[in-house]
Amino acid sequence: MTDAGIRTLLIEDNPIHARLIQRLLDEVEGQHFQVQTVDRLDLGLQHLRQNVVDIVLLDLVLPDSEELATYFRVRAEATDLPIVILTGLDDINLAARAVEAGAQDFMVKSKLNAMSLGRSIHYAMEMTRAQRGEWDSPMFRLAQQQFLKASQLMKLDDNLRQRLLYPQRTLIVSFPFRRDEQDQVETVFGYRVQHVLSMGPTKGGIRYHPEVNLGETAALAMWMTWKCALVQLPFGGAKGGVRFDPTDFSRGELQRLTRRYTSEIIGMIGPDKDIPAPDMGTDAQVMSWVMDTYSQQVGHTVPAVVTGKPVVLGGSEGRNEATGRGLVYVVEAAARKIDMDLSSATAVVQGFGNVGSNAARIFHDSGVTVTGVSDVHGGLHNARGLDIPAVVDYVQRHRTTEGYPEADPVSNEELLQLPCDILAPCAMQNQITARNADRLRCRMLAEGANGPTTLEADEILHDRGVYQLPDILANAGGVTVSYFEWVQDTQNYTWSLQQINERLQQIVTGAYERTARRAETQHLDMRTAALIEGIERVVEAKLARGLFP
Ligand code: NDP
């Protein structure tokens, strides 16, 4: 679409119908159409090859093509364009079959008016945009590229590659909820994606963020599959999310939205099916509402339907800090390997939410000097070291790191470039890219966030000798203690914090050692080695189960 209007290709051989449609398009209110009319299919296909088109209006019966073949030939030329079929009353069944085959809509020519035609075109274009936009996420492209790179090195069978490249189940819901002013009702989009169902129940967090879409959720679900397999947990990967900004919402609004979202996805989740957990924008309170809503629906209390709950509801000791703690355990194992003395090491942590604040606190407690931290508003730097308990206390009182007195303010971009031994991005995806990778001044990159580094940046960092601890390894502590929580819930038995931390350390250190060994023996970077560890286990399980029927 340009400022000059919606570029419309009308393929219609009847000149009277063509003139009628052109006239109606001129009458559509609020829209302007630049129409090119052709009366044969070959001319239409030629136009599509040579011009940019926003929408095709298509008569299926033409002098040089008839019936569904007309639709399929246009679709082959215009794979992701909206197509509206124009039909006579006698051909409605044919038009309906074209819609079943992927056309966006059909209109009966004798019943057309400007409003119905304008609406149909608007709907077809919105639907196509939503379909394209839902999958089209940089994060999903990154997850798929990483997988394809690993599968090529593994010489993975085509069939398995195709089966693992997309999630097995996806659900998109749109649902309303009430704001605090009772007359205000808002509609939001929610998602639940299950990537691999072959390993046991699926497992993955719920994200509340304004950029959530199907592609992002699918990327996170795919990474969950490799992560669970890498740390050898009996789960496939899943993820969920709702597209909105939770920072604007009251507690009552968050509760209503969470309960409605839970009831929308209730058929997909369950303690033996799919077990959600917290991710960005959600916490133990949100998990309590999910658990309560599910329990109300089935008529009895089901703690094992989510993890990351408060301990009083069957949550596990140590779950809240598990991702940050796991990250520090993996860094400790890596430091032993590359001879880094942690007692004199410095760390910079991006993000001060669940993962970042706990990682910073545990680094600080274990003697690492944390010189920089940040949140969405910016960062803090103190080359002599930040007093992390004091920063945590400040953030609890002010809800931001901004204004903390014992440090210099820096931007998030500057924070990533501070000199340090360990840089831990623990906020968002897509932070370390080809644009800034050559300016990082760390020896080790420990990824607390999911997908913080692009494929191009990976190569730059690898060439520069930065030791990488990839996300599926460095942040696997969260799902590991979630697994402990699920086991405790299903057995009605509780473990002590000491037992939890010891088992966590054993599991993530084991995963680190397997990854480092593979990287060394097969001359791989650490991310590819970790991915192959995970993918191999999933492939082995899929092959053992065989194909149904
Ligand atoms: P939280 O919502 O608790 O915290 C996110 C933090 O990142 C906040 O400090 C937020 O600032 C900050 N932030 C948000 N946007 C930006 C930005 N553009 N630049 C810099 N900082 C930003 O999320 P989590 O800690 O739970 O998750 C963080 C990452 O870790 C995500 O990638 C998540 O998928 C991953 N992860 C989380 C796990 C968990 O157990 N929670 C498990 C495994 C991975 P502010 O508070 O000011 O908004």
XYZ file of C-alpha atoms and ligand atoms in Angstrom:
597
model
C 0.000 0.000 0.000
C 1.300 3.486 -0.876
C 0.058 7.000 -0.122
C -1.525 6.820 -3.591
C -3.733 3.933 -2.461
C -4.146 0.161 -2.329
C -2.546 -1.405 -5.416
C -5.308 -3.692 -6.640
C -5.089 -6.258 -9.417
C -8.544 -7.077 -10.781
C -8.558 -10.257 -12.909
C -12.026 -10.255 -14.529
C -12.934 -11.059 -18.124
C -16.478 -9.652 -18.130
C -16.116 -5.912 -18.996
C -19.474 -5.001 -17.376
C -18.461 -6.664 -14.093
C -15.017 -5.074 -14.288
C -16.540 -1.591 -14.689
C -19.013 -2.222 -11.844
C -16.227 -3.254 -9.465
C -14.047 -0.297 -10.449
C -16.991 2.039 -9.737
C -17.705 0.449 -6.354
C -14.024 0.686 -5.392
C -14.138 4.419 -6.206
C -17.079 4.737 -3.811
C -15.456 2.951 -0.833
C -15.237 5.499 1.970
C -11.844 6.233 3.525
C -9.881 4.076 1.047
C -8.316 4.832 -2.290
C -7.629 2.075 -4.817
C -5.161 2.086 -7.705
C -6.762 -0.565 -9.913
C -5.154 -2.491 -12.759
C -7.681 -4.629 -14.654
C -6.756 -7.599 -16.873
C -9.129 -10.025 -18.609
C -6.920 -13.123 -18.853
C -4.974 -15.153 -16.305
C -1.659 -15.038 -18.196
C -1.819 -11.209 -18.197
C -2.594 -11.256 -14.449
C 0.372 -13.511 -13.700
C 2.626 -11.318 -15.813
C 1.437 -8.227 -13.907
C 2.156 -9.945 -10.584
C 5.681 -10.791 -11.729
C 6.444 -7.233 -12.839
C 4.642 -5.030 -10.289
C 4.059 -4.607 -6.592
C 0.471 -5.516 -5.736
C -1.360 -5.260 -2.380
C -4.443 -7.350 -3.161
C -5.849 -9.526 -5.956
C -9.580 -9.593 -6.843
C -10.043 -12.767 -8.856
C -12.749 -14.188 -11.091
C -12.128 -17.960 -11.246
C -13.626 -18.543 -14.710
C -11.452 -16.890 -17.366
C -10.831 -17.528 -21.074
C -7.447 -19.173 -20.397
C -8.139 -20.914 -17.056
C -11.072 -22.325 -15.110
C -12.127 -23.310 -11.613
C -9.644 -23.965 -8.793
C -6.689 -24.104 -11.197
C -7.100 -20.325 -11.605
C -6.766 -19.794 -7.860
C -3.783 -22.138 -7.489
C -1.880 -20.500 -10.352
C -2.383 -17.025 -8.852
C -1.441 -18.291 -5.383
C 1.761 -19.846 -6.734
C 2.751 -16.437 -8.127
C 1.555 -14.415 -5.109
C 2.324 -16.683 -2.142
C 1.554 -14.219 0.623
C -0.873 -11.750 -0.994
C -4.517 -11.470 0.048
C -6.840 -12.869 -2.625
C -10.595 -12.167 -2.720
C -12.598 -14.375 -5.093
C -15.341 -12.705 -7.172
C -18.057 -15.137 -8.041
C -21.468 -15.419 -9.676
C -24.348 -16.988 -7.738
C -23.969 -20.214 -9.745
C -20.322 -20.636 -8.692
C -20.562 -20.149 -4.919
C -19.426 -23.703 -4.131
C -16.344 -23.223 -6.244
C -15.537 -19.918 -4.516
C -15.985 -21.530 -1.095
C -13.537 -24.273 -2.106
C -11.006 -21.592 -3.090
C -11.376 -20.053 0.391
C -10.837 -23.487 1.937
C -7.698 -23.737 -0.178
C -6.328 -20.449 1.212
C -8.058 -17.474 -0.459
C -8.991 -14.897 2.179
C -12.636 -14.270 1.213
C -15.222 -14.492 -1.580
C -17.853 -11.990 -2.742
C -20.938 -12.642 -4.889
C -20.843 -10.100 -7.732
C -24.602 -9.594 -7.969
C -24.766 -8.686 -4.235
C -21.816 -6.303 -4.135
C -21.984 -2.777 -2.807
C -19.181 -0.369 -1.965
C -19.377 -1.036 1.783
C -19.328 -4.844 1.560
C -16.506 -4.797 -0.988
C -14.450 -2.332 1.101
C -14.986 -4.460 4.244
C -14.023 -7.679 2.496
C -10.801 -6.135 1.172
C -9.959 -4.658 4.600
C -10.594 -8.034 6.299
C -8.518 -9.929 3.716
C -5.581 -7.537 4.096
C -5.728 -7.549 7.933
C -5.927 -11.330 8.012
C -2.917 -11.683 5.732
C -0.969 -9.122 7.744
C -1.785 -10.948 11.007
C -0.816 -14.318 9.506
C 2.454 -12.940 8.149
C 3.193 -10.862 11.240
C 2.445 -13.620 13.724
C 5.250 -15.873 12.535
C 7.484 -13.109 11.284
C 9.604 -12.415 14.340
C 13.397 -11.865 14.471
C 13.483 -14.212 17.451
C 11.826 -17.080 15.562
C 14.191 -16.538 12.637
C 17.124 -16.663 15.088
C 15.865 -19.861 16.760
C 15.321 -21.511 13.366
C 18.727 -20.375 12.032
C 20.488 -21.727 15.116
C 18.641 -25.025 14.754
C 19.373 -25.260 11.015
C 23.070 -24.550 11.594
C 23.254 -27.303 14.229
C 21.191 -29.755 12.172
C 23.466 -29.252 9.154
C 26.550 -30.021 11.243
C 24.768 -33.090 12.652
C 23.719 -34.156 9.139
C 20.198 -34.470 10.533
C 17.740 -36.413 8.443
C 15.438 -34.118 6.363
C 12.286 -35.515 7.864
C 13.408 -34.853 11.457
C 14.643 -31.393 10.510
C 11.251 -30.519 9.066
C 9.403 -31.933 12.076
C 11.458 -29.896 14.535
C 11.596 -26.610 12.620
C 8.026 -25.644 13.608
C 6.106 -26.282 16.828
C 3.753 -29.260 16.994
C 0.847 -27.296 18.514
C 0.001 -23.626 18.602
C -2.992 -21.772 19.958
C -3.835 -18.100 19.397
C -6.656 -16.644 21.446
C -8.116 -13.175 21.554
C -10.110 -12.414 24.648
C -11.698 -9.495 26.492
C -11.189 -8.384 30.079
C -12.470 -5.503 32.170
C -10.278 -2.556 33.167
C -10.829 -1.041 36.594
C -13.336 1.390 35.127
C -16.090 -1.173 34.679
C -17.370 0.187 31.382
C -13.953 -0.242 29.739
C -13.404 -3.622 28.089
C -10.159 -4.380 26.264
C -9.314 -7.225 23.920
C -5.826 -8.731 23.872
C -4.105 -11.562 22.008
C -2.723 -14.560 23.906
C -0.647 -17.564 22.829
C 0.370 -21.036 23.942
C 2.850 -23.016 21.879
C 4.053 -26.596 22.413
C 7.130 -27.343 20.358
C 7.812 -31.045 20.981
C 5.315 -33.459 22.544
C 7.500 -36.573 22.426
C 9.550 -36.109 25.595
C 6.822 -36.067 28.275
C 4.632 -33.123 29.273
C 5.679 -29.775 27.840
C 7.075 -27.008 29.994
C 7.613 -23.292 29.542
C 6.922 -19.865 30.960
C 4.218 -17.284 30.359
C 5.408 -13.879 29.148
C 3.478 -10.614 29.495
C 5.030 -8.080 27.118
C 3.809 -5.665 24.404
C 5.864 -7.435 21.698
C 4.657 -11.006 22.276
C 3.473 -12.731 19.075
C 3.310 -16.257 17.720
C 6.862 -16.226 16.312
C 8.405 -15.004 19.569
C 6.446 -17.572 21.585
C 7.445 -20.329 19.146
C 11.134 -19.338 19.398
C 10.987 -19.469 23.183
C 9.189 -22.854 23.036
C 11.845 -24.241 20.690
C 14.653 -23.098 23.000
C 12.804 -24.724 25.926
C 12.901 -28.055 24.066
C 16.680 -27.921 23.594
C 17.192 -26.608 27.138
C 15.155 -29.370 28.807
C 16.931 -31.991 26.692
C 20.350 -30.495 27.423
C 19.797 -30.728 31.199
C 18.065 -34.101 30.690
C 14.633 -33.243 32.096
C 11.591 -35.297 31.000
C 9.871 -32.383 29.250
C 9.324 -30.997 25.751
C 9.425 -27.225 25.249
C 6.454 -24.867 25.451
C 5.835 -21.175 25.970
C 2.902 -18.825 26.369
C 2.275 -15.144 26.467
C -0.125 -12.250 26.235
C 0.582 -9.141 24.143
C 0.156 -6.149 26.490
C 2.252 -3.967 28.773
C 1.780 -5.204 32.371
C 3.474 -2.134 33.854
C 0.317 -0.094 33.110
C -2.007 -2.502 34.926
C -3.425 -2.603 38.456
C -3.322 -5.829 40.470
C -7.056 -6.351 39.907
C -6.682 -5.945 36.144
C -3.736 -8.358 36.050
C -5.736 -10.915 38.003
C -8.774 -10.687 35.690
C -6.621 -10.901 32.578
C -4.622 -13.852 33.946
C -7.745 -15.781 34.921
C -9.351 -15.243 31.510
C -6.128 -16.176 29.667
C -5.881 -19.358 31.786
C -9.433 -20.356 30.957
C -8.753 -19.710 27.237
C -5.758 -22.104 27.214
C -7.135 -24.535 29.810
C -7.561 -27.393 27.323
C -3.861 -27.324 26.548
C -2.387 -27.187 30.073
C -2.409 -29.671 32.950
C 0.078 -31.391 35.277
C 0.559 -34.281 32.810
C 0.175 -32.156 29.664
C 1.828 -28.759 29.791
C 3.068 -26.920 32.868
C 3.500 -23.118 32.704
C 5.965 -21.092 34.814
C 6.937 -17.409 35.151
C 8.811 -15.506 32.446
C 9.180 -11.782 31.708
C 6.347 -9.769 33.206
C 4.931 -12.643 35.285
C 5.789 -13.871 38.778
C 4.725 -16.138 41.651
C 1.487 -14.156 42.110
C 0.483 -14.657 38.465
C 1.243 -18.383 38.816
C -1.035 -18.519 41.903
C -3.923 -17.121 39.830
C -3.247 -19.594 37.012
C -3.199 -22.455 39.515
C -6.368 -21.245 41.252
C -8.277 -20.770 37.977
C -7.309 -24.234 36.754
C -8.187 -25.789 40.134
C -11.597 -24.052 40.196
C -12.372 -25.471 36.755
C -11.457 -29.087 37.569
C -13.008 -28.931 41.045
C -9.989 -29.701 43.228
C -6.587 -28.166 43.997
C -3.920 -29.001 41.439
C -0.590 -27.471 42.536
C 1.392 -29.333 39.833
C -0.306 -27.436 36.972
C 2.225 -24.573 37.278
C 5.660 -24.054 38.782
C 7.156 -20.894 40.240
C 4.263 -20.622 42.757
C 4.664 -19.296 46.297
C 6.000 -21.999 48.659
C 2.741 -21.945 50.637
C 0.840 -23.195 47.539
C 3.262 -26.004 46.781
C 6.052 -23.912 45.286
C 9.636 -25.006 45.766
C 12.277 -23.529 47.992
C 14.847 -21.822 45.793
C 12.665 -21.520 42.644
C 12.463 -17.724 42.737
C 16.250 -17.316 42.508
C 16.935 -20.533 40.551
C 17.675 -18.994 37.139
C 20.186 -16.519 38.599
C 21.703 -19.199 40.838
C 21.997 -21.672 37.983
C 23.731 -18.993 35.900
C 26.306 -18.434 38.649
C 26.899 -22.210 38.996
C 27.535 -22.472 35.251
C 29.886 -19.454 35.377
C 31.775 -21.108 38.268
C 32.207 -24.326 36.282
C 33.373 -22.355 33.220
C 35.767 -20.214 35.309
C 37.473 -23.382 36.568
C 37.843 -24.503 32.962
C 39.322 -21.268 31.587
C 41.339 -20.415 34.720
C 39.416 -17.314 35.681
C 39.820 -16.407 39.347
C 36.323 -15.391 40.436
C 37.517 -13.814 43.692
C 39.156 -11.054 41.659
C 36.661 -11.069 38.762
C 34.173 -8.331 37.827
C 30.655 -8.823 36.438
C 28.152 -6.580 34.640
C 24.478 -7.622 34.624
C 21.879 -6.203 32.209
C 18.303 -6.392 33.562
C 17.370 -6.274 37.246
C 14.234 -8.414 37.274
C 13.970 -11.980 38.500
C 17.023 -13.319 36.636
C 19.271 -10.242 36.713
C 18.762 -9.182 40.333
C 19.261 -12.723 41.637
C 22.330 -13.307 39.445
C 23.828 -9.988 40.659
C 23.075 -10.817 44.305
C 24.527 -14.337 44.093
C 27.631 -13.089 42.220
C 28.060 -10.491 44.976
C 27.572 -13.095 47.754
C 30.124 -15.407 46.160
C 32.822 -12.727 46.012
C 32.529 -11.509 42.398
C 32.614 -7.696 42.153
C 29.505 -6.492 40.304
C 30.406 -3.181 38.639
C 27.272 -2.571 36.540
C 23.537 -3.340 36.558
C 20.564 -1.929 34.622
C 16.816 -1.968 34.056
C 14.683 -0.716 31.179
C 15.401 2.940 32.074
C 19.207 2.608 32.027
C 22.144 1.412 34.081
C 24.471 2.052 37.009
C 28.247 1.788 36.988
C 30.758 1.810 39.812
C 34.230 0.527 38.897
C 34.982 -0.237 42.571
C 31.909 -2.442 42.812
C 28.226 -1.874 43.590
C 26.770 -2.699 46.969
C 24.183 -5.105 45.475
C 22.056 -5.611 48.650
C 21.777 -1.795 48.821
C 20.778 -1.635 45.112
C 18.157 -4.382 45.681
C 16.808 -2.410 48.632
C 16.769 0.815 46.547
C 14.884 -0.916 43.691
C 12.339 -2.337 46.132
C 11.612 1.187 47.367
C 11.796 3.086 44.036
C 10.868 0.330 41.510
C 13.897 1.333 39.371
C 17.696 1.485 39.562
C 17.501 5.064 38.261
C 18.774 7.606 40.786
C 20.747 5.153 42.957
C 23.367 7.485 44.507
C 26.570 5.404 44.801
C 27.124 4.963 41.037
C 27.378 6.754 37.697
C 24.401 6.501 35.357
C 25.037 4.763 31.999
C 22.750 3.807 29.139
C 21.978 0.132 28.454
C 24.129 0.339 25.312
C 27.086 1.738 27.322
C 26.552 -0.866 30.033
C 27.116 -3.708 27.560
C 30.443 -2.145 26.590
C 31.843 -1.737 30.124
C 35.123 -3.580 30.735
C 34.467 -6.698 32.847
C 35.316 -10.379 33.141
C 31.706 -11.616 32.970
C 28.887 -9.918 31.071
C 25.443 -11.343 31.851
C 22.600 -10.052 29.631
C 19.502 -10.905 31.710
C 16.812 -8.694 30.152
C 15.678 -8.920 26.541
C 16.428 -10.740 23.312
C 18.465 -9.178 20.511
C 20.825 -7.057 22.653
C 24.190 -8.149 21.230
C 24.204 -7.764 17.469
C 26.649 -7.172 14.590
C 26.377 -3.480 15.553
C 27.948 -3.754 19.031
C 29.575 -7.224 19.262
C 33.051 -5.906 18.448
C 32.755 -3.320 21.246
C 32.057 -5.740 24.097
C 34.938 -5.823 26.579
C 34.209 -9.001 28.536
C 36.071 -12.325 28.701
C 32.948 -14.407 29.283
C 29.363 -13.886 28.119
C 26.782 -15.656 30.316
C 23.310 -15.398 28.745
C 20.600 -15.166 31.394
C 18.051 -13.840 28.883
C 16.701 -15.963 26.049
C 18.099 -15.065 22.629
C 20.195 -12.004 23.613
C 22.821 -12.623 20.877
C 22.249 -12.742 17.110
C 23.947 -15.270 14.836
C 26.223 -12.592 13.293
C 27.262 -11.401 16.763
C 28.005 -15.016 17.756
C 30.580 -15.248 14.988
C 32.212 -11.938 15.912
C 32.439 -12.942 19.588
C 33.782 -16.389 18.693
C 36.505 -14.821 16.498
C 37.386 -12.412 19.308
C 37.774 -15.302 21.766
C 34.917 -14.341 24.119
C 33.933 -17.482 26.051
C 30.179 -17.929 25.554
C 27.754 -19.628 27.892
C 24.646 -19.854 25.685
C 21.143 -19.176 27.014
C 19.906 -22.773 26.905
C 22.746 -23.667 29.277
C 23.267 -20.512 31.346
C 19.579 -19.928 32.204
C 18.567 -23.602 32.565
C 18.514 -23.290 36.375
C 14.942 -21.955 36.255
C 13.416 -24.932 34.494
C 15.573 -27.327 36.535
C 14.128 -26.128 39.843
C 10.691 -25.962 38.171
C 11.161 -29.664 37.507
C 12.012 -30.181 41.200
C 8.840 -28.270 42.098
C 6.709 -30.429 39.791
C 8.240 -33.625 41.233
C 7.574 -32.426 44.807
C 3.963 -31.505 43.896
C 3.218 -34.800 42.182
C 4.702 -36.748 45.145
C 3.339 -34.464 47.898
C 6.809 -34.277 49.366
C 9.115 -31.303 50.010
C 12.861 -30.949 49.669
C 15.077 -28.565 51.678
C 16.755 -25.534 50.105
C 20.108 -27.251 50.542
C 18.894 -30.342 48.641
C 17.494 -28.115 45.883
C 20.684 -26.100 45.448
C 22.943 -29.169 45.522
C 20.862 -30.969 42.892
C 20.650 -27.812 40.802
C 24.411 -27.406 40.863
C 24.942 -31.057 39.972
C 22.553 -30.884 36.990
C 23.706 -27.595 35.431
C 27.391 -28.349 36.033
C 26.908 -31.749 34.348
C 25.266 -30.033 31.372
C 28.133 -27.528 31.193
C 30.721 -30.318 31.218
C 28.974 -32.311 28.466
C 28.714 -29.142 26.356
C 32.351 -28.109 26.905
C 33.551 -31.646 26.109
C 31.570 -31.735 22.870
C 32.754 -28.237 21.904
C 36.352 -29.331 22.412
C 36.235 -32.727 20.744
C 34.143 -31.618 17.751
C 35.699 -28.129 17.427
C 32.378 -26.347 17.876
C 31.409 -23.078 19.485
C 29.626 -23.517 22.831
C 26.162 -22.579 21.502
C 26.274 -25.107 18.697
C 27.648 -27.750 21.064
C 24.806 -27.111 23.563
C 22.186 -27.174 20.806
C 23.509 -30.448 19.396
C 23.502 -32.005 22.892
C 19.811 -31.095 23.180
C 18.765 -31.909 19.611
C 20.454 -35.343 19.695
C 18.441 -36.367 22.744
C 15.150 -35.234 21.171
C 15.971 -37.006 17.908
C 16.838 -40.210 19.768
C 13.478 -40.081 21.585
C 11.546 -39.382 18.376
C 13.228 -42.267 16.563
C 12.617 -44.625 19.499
C 8.898 -43.748 19.528
C 8.510 -44.151 15.755
C 5.738 -42.707 13.617
C 1.998 -42.937 14.275
C 0.125 -44.587 12.550
P 11.543 -9.708 34.561
O 10.337 -9.147 33.950
O 11.521 -10.133 35.982
O 12.763 -8.654 34.415
C 13.178 -8.131 33.198
C 14.230 -7.068 33.483
O 14.732 -6.564 32.253
C 13.692 -5.865 34.245
O 14.701 -5.358 35.091
C 13.390 -4.876 33.122
O 13.398 -3.534 33.568
C 14.575 -5.138 32.228
N 14.348 -4.732 30.848
C 13.212 -4.838 30.105
N 13.408 -4.354 28.872
C 14.694 -3.938 28.833
C 15.485 -3.335 27.837
N 14.983 -3.068 26.619
N 16.775 -3.035 28.143
C 17.264 -3.317 29.368
N 16.561 -3.872 30.355
C 15.296 -4.180 30.083
O 11.998 -10.899 33.602
P 12.887 -12.166 33.961
O 14.044 -11.755 34.802
O 11.998 -13.255 34.404
O 13.391 -12.575 32.493
C 14.503 -11.929 31.872
C 15.023 -12.820 30.751
O 15.393 -14.081 31.288
C 13.999 -13.113 29.645
O 14.684 -13.229 28.421
C 13.451 -14.475 30.060
O 12.928 -15.192 28.957
C 14.718 -15.118 30.596
N 14.466 -16.241 31.487
C 13.696 -16.096 32.623
C 13.513 -17.176 33.462
C 12.796 -17.056 34.758
O 12.825 -18.016 35.532
N 12.169 -15.933 35.084
C 14.041 -18.515 33.137
C 14.894 -18.534 31.963
C 15.056 -17.437 31.170
P 12.101 -2.932 34.329
O 11.931 -3.740 35.580
O 12.491 -1.525 34.600
O 10.958 -3.108 33.381
